[in-house]
Short mmCIF file of C-alpha atoms in Angstrom, two decimals:
data_model
loop_
_atom_site.label_atom_id
_atom_site.label_comp_id
_atom_site.label_asym_id
_atom_site.label_seq_id
_atom_site.Cartn_x
_atom_site.Cartn_y
_atom_site.Cartn_z
CA MET N 1 -13.75 27.33 -55.42
CA GLU N 2 -16.85 27.43 -53.24
CA ILE N 3 -19.98 29.00 -54.69
CA ARG N 4 -22.96 30.29 -52.75
CA ILE N 5 -26.09 30.22 -54.87
CA LYS N 6 -29.62 31.27 -53.91
CA ILE N 7 -32.33 29.70 -56.02
CA GLN N 8 -35.97 30.69 -56.04
CA ARG N 9 -37.96 27.52 -55.45
CA PHE N 10 -41.64 26.92 -56.05
CA ASP N 11 -43.56 23.69 -56.28
CA PRO N 12 -47.23 24.50 -56.96
CA GLU N 13 -48.27 21.17 -55.44
CA ARG N 14 -46.60 21.92 -52.11
CA ASP N 15 -45.81 25.62 -51.77
CA GLU N 16 -48.19 28.53 -51.38
CA ALA N 17 -45.60 31.05 -52.50
CA PRO N 18 -42.09 31.03 -53.99
CA HIS N 19 -39.22 31.02 -51.50
CA TRP N 20 -35.42 31.25 -51.67
CA ARG N 21 -33.09 28.41 -50.84
CA GLN N 22 -29.33 28.79 -50.58
CA TYR N 23 -26.77 26.14 -51.51
CA GLN N 24 -23.02 26.00 -51.10
CA VAL N 25 -21.36 23.95 -53.80
CA GLY N 26 -17.90 23.36 -55.21
CA ALA N 27 -17.19 24.76 -58.69
CA GLN N 28 -14.40 25.47 -61.13
CA PRO N 29 -13.68 29.14 -61.97
CA MET N 30 -14.64 28.52 -65.59
CA ASP N 31 -17.96 26.91 -64.65
CA ARG N 32 -21.13 28.55 -65.81
CA VAL N 33 -24.31 29.02 -63.80
CA LEU N 34 -25.76 26.05 -65.69
CA ASP N 35 -22.94 23.84 -64.36
CA VAL N 36 -23.69 24.98 -60.82
CA LEU N 37 -27.40 24.24 -61.31
CA HIS N 38 -26.43 20.75 -62.50
CA THR N 39 -24.27 20.29 -59.39
CA VAL N 40 -27.15 21.35 -57.15
CA ARG N 41 -29.58 19.03 -58.92
CA TRP N 42 -27.27 16.05 -59.19
CA GLN N 43 -25.56 16.25 -55.81
CA HIS N 44 -27.72 18.27 -53.42
CA ASP N 45 -31.36 18.47 -54.39
CA GLY N 46 -32.76 16.22 -57.10
CA GLY N 47 -36.07 18.06 -56.99
CA LEU N 48 -34.71 21.24 -58.58
CA ALA N 49 -36.46 21.92 -61.90
CA PHE N 50 -35.01 23.96 -64.77
CA ARG N 51 -34.86 23.78 -68.55
CA ARG N 52 -31.77 23.34 -70.63
CA SER N 53 -31.02 21.67 -73.90
CA CYS N 54 -27.89 22.46 -75.92
CA GLY N 55 -26.05 24.13 -73.04
CA HIS N 56 -24.12 26.35 -75.45
CA GLY N 57 -26.20 29.49 -75.98
CA ILE N 58 -27.99 28.34 -79.11
CA CYS N 59 -31.26 26.68 -78.10
CA GLY N 60 -32.44 29.41 -75.72
CA SER N 61 -33.90 27.00 -73.15
CA ASP N 62 -32.15 28.21 -70.02
CA ALA N 63 -32.95 31.92 -69.88
CA MET N 64 -33.49 32.96 -66.27
CA GLU N 65 -32.96 35.92 -63.97
CA ILE N 66 -29.38 35.74 -62.70
CA ASN N 67 -28.33 38.34 -60.14
CA GLY N 68 -31.35 40.43 -61.08
CA ARG N 69 -30.86 40.36 -64.85
CA ASN N 70 -32.14 38.05 -67.57
CA ARG N 71 -29.31 35.89 -68.82
CA LEU N 72 -28.69 32.44 -70.28
CA ALA N 73 -27.42 30.16 -67.50
CA CYS N 74 -25.11 28.46 -70.02
CA LYS N 75 -23.35 31.73 -70.91
CA GLU N 76 -22.75 33.22 -67.45
CA LEU N 77 -19.41 32.39 -65.86
CA VAL N 78 -19.70 32.08 -62.08
CA LYS N 79 -16.35 33.83 -61.51
CA SER N 80 -17.77 37.04 -62.97
CA LEU N 81 -20.83 37.07 -60.69
CA ARG N 82 -21.22 38.55 -57.23
CA GLN N 83 -22.04 35.98 -54.56
CA PRO N 84 -24.41 34.70 -53.42
CA ILE N 85 -25.54 34.25 -57.00
CA THR N 86 -29.31 34.64 -57.13
CA VAL N 87 -31.27 32.66 -59.70
CA ALA N 88 -34.98 33.15 -60.30
CA PRO N 89 -37.39 32.28 -63.11
CA MET N 90 -38.14 34.86 -65.81
CA ARG N 91 -40.76 37.40 -64.74
CA GLY N 92 -44.25 37.67 -66.17
CA PHE N 93 -44.72 33.98 -66.99
CA ARG N 94 -46.54 31.46 -64.81
CA VAL N 95 -44.01 29.35 -62.93
CA VAL N 96 -44.49 25.65 -63.64
CA LYS N 97 -41.88 24.64 -61.08
CA ASP N 98 -38.78 26.37 -59.68
CA LEU N 99 -37.02 27.92 -62.72
CA MET N 100 -39.35 26.42 -65.32
CA VAL N 101 -41.97 28.78 -66.73
CA ASP N 102 -45.01 28.29 -68.93
CA MET N 103 -44.14 29.78 -72.33
CA THR N 104 -47.38 28.81 -74.10
CA ALA N 105 -48.60 32.41 -74.47
CA PHE N 106 -45.10 33.49 -75.56
CA PHE N 107 -45.16 31.11 -78.51
CA GLU N 108 -48.77 31.99 -79.33
CA LYS N 109 -47.64 35.60 -79.79
CA TYR N 110 -44.70 34.37 -81.84
CA ARG N 111 -47.12 32.57 -84.17
CA ALA N 112 -49.45 35.59 -84.25
CA VAL N 113 -46.88 37.70 -86.15
CA ARG N 114 -46.65 34.99 -88.85
CA PRO N 115 -42.89 34.47 -88.65
CA TYR N 116 -42.40 33.07 -92.11
CA LEU N 117 -41.95 34.38 -95.65
CA MET N 118 -45.23 35.52 -97.18
CA THR N 119 -45.34 36.33 -100.87
CA ASP N 120 -47.93 36.38 -103.65
CA ASP N 121 -45.38 36.13 -106.41
CA ALA N 122 -45.08 32.94 -108.36
CA PRO N 123 -42.08 30.88 -107.27
CA PRO N 124 -39.03 31.79 -109.35
CA GLU N 125 -37.11 29.23 -111.31
CA LYS N 126 -34.20 29.35 -108.87
CA GLU N 127 -33.74 31.38 -105.65
CA ARG N 128 -35.54 34.60 -104.69
CA LEU N 129 -32.52 36.87 -105.03
CA GLN N 130 -31.68 39.91 -102.94
CA SER N 131 -28.70 42.20 -102.68
CA PRO N 132 -26.28 42.17 -99.70
CA GLU N 133 -27.72 45.58 -98.72
CA GLN N 134 -31.26 44.17 -98.68
CA ARG N 135 -30.06 41.20 -96.62
CA GLU N 136 -28.30 43.53 -94.19
CA ARG N 137 -31.57 45.24 -93.19
CA TYR N 138 -32.78 42.28 -91.15
CA ASP N 139 -29.47 40.57 -90.39
CA ASP N 140 -29.59 41.49 -86.70
CA THR N 141 -33.02 40.00 -86.06
CA THR N 142 -32.15 36.65 -87.69
CA LYS N 143 -30.06 35.93 -84.58
CA CYS N 144 -33.05 35.52 -82.23
CA ILE N 145 -33.19 32.18 -80.39
CA LEU N 146 -36.63 32.76 -78.78
CA CYS N 147 -35.29 32.41 -75.24
CA GLY N 148 -37.75 35.00 -73.87
CA ALA N 149 -35.09 37.05 -72.04
CA CYS N 150 -36.13 40.28 -73.79
CA THR N 151 -39.88 39.92 -73.31
CA THR N 152 -39.57 39.06 -69.62
CA ALA N 153 -37.15 41.97 -68.99
CA CYS N 154 -39.74 44.43 -70.29
CA PRO N 155 -41.67 46.47 -67.68
CA SER N 156 -44.51 46.96 -70.18
CA PHE N 157 -44.88 43.18 -70.38
CA TRP N 158 -44.80 42.78 -66.57
CA ALA N 159 -47.61 45.34 -66.36
CA ASN N 160 -49.69 43.84 -69.15
CA GLY N 161 -49.31 40.22 -70.18
CA LYS N 162 -51.31 40.90 -73.34
CA PHE N 163 -48.43 42.96 -74.76
CA LEU N 164 -47.01 41.20 -77.80
CA GLY N 165 -43.54 41.62 -76.32
CA PRO N 166 -40.13 42.34 -77.84
CA ALA N 167 -39.41 38.76 -79.00
CA ALA N 168 -42.49 38.51 -81.23
CA ILE N 169 -41.79 41.99 -82.66
CA VAL N 170 -38.19 40.99 -83.40
CA GLN N 171 -39.55 37.99 -85.33
CA ALA N 172 -41.94 40.26 -87.23
CA HIS N 173 -39.03 42.63 -88.01
CA ARG N 174 -37.04 39.79 -89.52
CA PHE N 175 -39.72 39.30 -92.21
CA LEU N 176 -41.10 42.85 -92.53
CA MET N 177 -37.64 44.12 -93.49
CA ASP N 178 -37.07 41.29 -95.95
CA SER N 179 -37.27 42.57 -99.53
CA ARG N 180 -38.80 39.25 -100.64
CA ASP N 181 -41.67 39.37 -98.14
CA GLN N 182 -45.11 40.81 -98.89
CA GLY N 183 -46.89 40.03 -95.62
CA ALA N 184 -46.87 43.51 -94.05
CA GLU N 185 -50.62 43.86 -94.51
CA GLN N 186 -51.43 40.59 -92.73
CA ARG N 187 -49.02 41.30 -89.87
CA ALA N 188 -50.11 44.91 -89.36
CA GLY N 189 -53.27 43.96 -87.46
CA VAL N 190 -51.50 42.37 -84.52
CA LEU N 191 -48.55 44.82 -84.54
CA ASN N 192 -50.50 48.08 -84.98
CA ASP N 193 -52.67 47.40 -81.94
CA ALA N 194 -52.91 48.74 -78.38
CA SER N 195 -51.18 45.51 -77.29
CA GLY N 196 -48.76 45.68 -80.20
CA VAL N 197 -45.64 47.78 -80.77
CA TRP N 198 -47.16 50.93 -79.24
CA ARG N 199 -46.94 49.48 -75.75
CA CYS N 200 -43.14 49.71 -76.04
CA ARG N 201 -41.83 52.64 -73.96
CA THR N 202 -38.27 52.61 -75.35
CA ILE N 203 -36.83 51.37 -72.04
CA PHE N 204 -33.96 49.27 -73.51
CA ASN N 205 -34.22 46.45 -70.92
CA CYS N 206 -34.82 44.08 -73.85
CA THR N 207 -31.64 45.18 -75.63
CA ASP N 208 -29.62 44.82 -72.42
CA ALA N 209 -31.08 41.35 -71.77
CA CYS N 210 -30.64 39.81 -75.24
CA PRO N 211 -27.97 37.07 -75.03
CA ARG N 212 -27.42 37.35 -78.79
CA GLY N 213 -26.71 41.07 -78.68
CA ILE N 214 -29.68 41.96 -80.90
CA GLN N 215 -30.57 45.67 -80.91
CA VAL N 216 -34.12 44.77 -79.87
CA THR N 217 -35.35 48.29 -79.08
CA LYS N 218 -34.04 49.50 -82.44
CA ALA N 219 -35.87 46.66 -84.21
CA ILE N 220 -39.10 47.69 -82.45
CA GLY N 221 -38.40 51.30 -83.48
CA ASP N 222 -37.99 50.16 -87.10
CA VAL N 223 -41.36 48.39 -86.96
CA LYS N 224 -43.03 51.45 -85.38
CA LYS N 225 -41.70 53.64 -88.18
CA LEU N 226 -42.81 51.15 -90.82
CA LEU N 227 -46.35 51.14 -89.38
CA VAL N 228 -46.46 54.94 -89.29
CA ALA N 229 -45.24 55.09 -92.90
CA ARG N 230 -47.87 52.51 -93.84
CA SER N 231 -50.72 54.51 -92.36
CA ALA N 232 -49.39 57.73 -93.92
CA SER N 233 -48.93 56.24 -97.36
CA PRO N 234 -51.88 56.84 -99.74
CA ASP N 235 -50.66 54.04 -101.97
CA GLY N 236 -51.08 51.31 -99.42
CA PRO N 237 -48.45 49.28 -97.61
CA PRO N 238 -44.86 50.34 -98.06
CA ALA N 239 -43.96 46.69 -98.15
CA ARG N 240 -43.82 47.51 -101.85
CA ALA N 241 -41.63 50.54 -101.17
CA GLN N 242 -39.18 48.31 -99.32
CA ARG N 243 -38.79 46.35 -102.47
CA ALA N 244 -37.52 49.42 -104.28
CA GLY N 245 -34.26 48.74 -105.96
CA GLY N 246 -35.37 45.25 -106.75
CA PRO N 247 -33.42 42.07 -106.49
CA PRO N 248 -30.05 41.85 -108.16
CA SER N 249 -30.07 40.30 -111.56
CA ALA N 250 -29.00 36.70 -111.66
CA MET R 10 -40.34 40.01 -55.21
CA SER R 11 -36.79 41.08 -55.89
CA ARG R 12 -35.82 44.09 -57.97
CA TYR R 13 -34.93 43.73 -61.65
CA ARG R 14 -31.52 45.31 -62.23
CA GLY R 15 -32.28 47.12 -65.46
CA GLY R 16 -29.96 49.75 -66.91
CA ILE R 17 -30.16 53.49 -67.47
CA GLY R 18 -33.22 53.05 -69.67
CA GLN R 19 -35.23 51.43 -66.88
CA TRP R 20 -34.35 54.03 -64.27
CA SER R 21 -34.93 56.99 -66.58
CA TRP R 22 -38.32 55.47 -67.46
CA ILE R 23 -39.27 55.11 -63.77
CA LEU R 24 -38.14 58.69 -63.09
CA HIS R 25 -40.10 59.84 -66.15
CA ARG R 26 -43.26 58.25 -64.69
CA VAL R 27 -42.68 59.57 -61.16
CA THR R 28 -42.02 63.14 -62.35
CA GLY R 29 -45.00 62.95 -64.71
CA VAL R 30 -47.37 61.93 -61.91
CA GLY R 31 -45.78 64.49 -59.56
CA VAL R 32 -46.31 67.35 -62.00
CA LEU R 33 -49.88 66.19 -62.65
CA VAL R 34 -50.66 66.13 -58.91
CA PHE R 35 -49.22 69.63 -58.52
CA LEU R 36 -51.24 70.84 -61.50
CA CYS R 37 -54.48 69.52 -59.96
CA LEU R 38 -53.67 71.15 -56.59
CA HIS R 39 -52.79 74.39 -58.33
CA ILE R 40 -56.08 74.42 -60.24
CA LEU R 41 -57.88 73.85 -56.93
CA ASP R 42 -56.07 76.64 -55.05
CA THR R 43 -56.50 79.05 -57.96
CA ALA R 44 -60.20 78.15 -58.05
CA LEU R 45 -60.50 79.45 -54.45
CA VAL R 46 -60.64 82.94 -55.94
CA VAL R 47 -64.32 82.35 -56.64
CA LEU R 48 -64.88 82.29 -52.84
CA GLY R 49 -63.25 85.68 -52.46
CA PRO R 50 -59.79 87.24 -52.46
CA ASP R 51 -59.13 86.44 -48.79
CA HIS R 52 -59.26 82.69 -49.28
CA TYR R 53 -57.11 82.93 -52.36
CA ASN R 54 -54.52 85.15 -50.69
CA ALA R 55 -54.34 82.89 -47.63
CA VAL R 56 -53.54 79.86 -49.76
CA ILE R 57 -51.13 81.68 -52.06
CA GLN R 58 -49.34 82.97 -48.95
CA LEU R 59 -48.44 79.35 -48.25
CA TYR R 60 -46.26 79.31 -51.36
CA ARG R 61 -44.02 81.94 -49.80
CA HIS R 62 -43.07 79.59 -46.98
CA PRO R 63 -39.42 78.44 -47.23
CA VAL R 64 -40.47 74.78 -47.31
CA PHE R 65 -42.70 75.47 -50.31
CA ARG R 66 -39.90 77.42 -51.96
CA VAL R 67 -37.64 74.37 -51.72
CA MET R 68 -40.47 72.16 -52.99
CA GLU R 69 -40.84 74.49 -55.96
CA ILE R 70 -37.27 73.65 -56.91
CA GLY R 71 -38.36 70.01 -56.90
CA LEU R 72 -41.27 70.95 -59.14
CA PHE R 73 -38.96 72.73 -61.58
CA ALA R 74 -36.59 69.75 -61.54
CA SER R 75 -39.51 67.39 -62.27
CA VAL R 76 -40.77 69.45 -65.21
CA LEU R 77 -37.25 69.87 -66.57
CA PHE R 78 -36.36 66.17 -66.31
CA HIS R 79 -39.69 65.10 -67.80
CA ALA R 80 -39.29 67.50 -70.71
CA LEU R 81 -35.66 66.61 -71.47
CA ASN R 82 -36.27 62.88 -71.13
CA GLY R 83 -39.38 63.09 -73.31
CA LEU R 84 -37.32 64.91 -75.91
CA ARG R 85 -34.65 62.19 -75.77
CA ILE R 86 -37.25 59.43 -76.26
CA THR R 87 -38.84 61.37 -79.13
CA ILE R 88 -35.46 61.83 -80.82
CA LEU R 89 -34.74 58.09 -80.47
CA ASP R 90 -38.15 57.14 -81.84
CA VAL R 91 -37.77 59.42 -84.86
CA TRP R 92 -34.09 58.70 -85.60
CA VAL R 93 -34.00 55.01 -84.75
CA GLY R 94 -30.35 54.74 -85.78
CA LEU R 95 -29.39 56.87 -82.77
CA MET R 96 -30.61 54.15 -80.39
CA ARG R 97 -27.13 52.67 -80.20
CA PHE R 98 -26.11 55.94 -78.51
CA HIS R 99 -28.96 55.96 -76.00
CA LYS R 100 -26.62 55.84 -73.00
CA PRO R 101 -24.43 58.82 -74.07
CA LEU R 102 -27.65 60.63 -74.99
CA PHE R 103 -28.93 60.11 -71.45
CA GLN R 104 -25.62 61.41 -70.09
CA LEU R 105 -25.98 64.48 -72.29
CA GLU R 106 -29.52 64.90 -70.95
CA MET R 107 -28.18 64.81 -67.39
CA ILE R 108 -25.52 67.41 -68.21
CA LEU R 109 -28.18 69.73 -69.67
CA PHE R 110 -30.31 69.06 -66.59
CA ALA R 111 -27.47 70.03 -64.25
CA VAL R 112 -26.53 73.09 -66.31
CA ALA R 113 -30.12 74.36 -66.06
CA MET R 114 -30.64 73.37 -62.42
CA VAL R 115 -27.64 75.17 -60.90
CA PRO R 116 -28.60 78.77 -61.83
CA VAL R 117 -32.33 78.14 -61.35
CA THR R 118 -31.75 76.72 -57.85
CA TRP R 119 -29.63 79.76 -57.02
CA ILE R 120 -32.25 82.18 -58.35
CA MET R 121 -35.07 80.42 -56.47
CA LEU R 122 -33.19 80.08 -53.17
CA ARG R 123 -31.63 83.57 -53.17
CA PRO R 124 -34.64 85.30 -51.52
CA LEU R 125 -34.43 82.79 -48.63
CA LEU R 126 -30.72 83.40 -48.05
CA ARG R 127 -31.10 87.16 -47.62
#
């Protein structure tokens, strides 16, 4: 089958502004947008720049705006898309070239929420145990692949690049809801800030954009509620309260 | 720049902003025209007479619709923020909001337009 694809092109060394370029290429019905981008690059225009790594929806390298919505190019079948298929870089990031964006600030925000287990307890003899119910609380947010589709689908982020963004909050959620973690206090500063979770307007673009099906807006809502409970609690951070029930006995 | 094709959440958010700004602009104008009373009853009456014009009457329906949508949508967002578990039903909740909106708009539109139809 013949595919018409319009790609937003921008080379900062040559172009003053981004522009669209249309290509007509042959494709199989089961091809994905990534396959078509490969065909364009390998057979029509070797100058086309885009990121991809695993090509199977795991690494999160090839998130881009496909037909007006953030998607992974390696997960979108061309036969299910209206033509001409439009492909543009994610919004809100500086475009390095064509579909490649600068994600430096994105990963700085990721690091700012301290996305790792923080605990003061002495290491146990074996594992730090938790019940299936305690594990379930953050199961959804373990699926994040840091592709950036949620953050760059968020109107609050387009309006203010300082906003922490859904992806970083999802990462914070993964540890805040973990019964073994005690880092709520250290993470609260960056989350409970004007550029933190409160800039979320419950728009759900992030949830719709997530290629892993994470309930992103719900995760942000969980973090908002945790911060409210923290500030309302006279006994300090409810990170301790989360630990109620305790780990299962070995 | 092309348009991002967000879902119901994006469009209800845009409408929430537009109606919010619209109601705020009306409120400012209304404070101004009410303040004309300090210049004397004639000025005030002349301006208030404008509101009786059919075009204004129709615009008042728009004002009511803006306030109603803003209130219902704000309530929906508040409910979702308080009961986070309901977020998975945010689309049916928006549909329910639209049904309530329509149910309120039909009789109100009739009541507000009736004087013009006589």
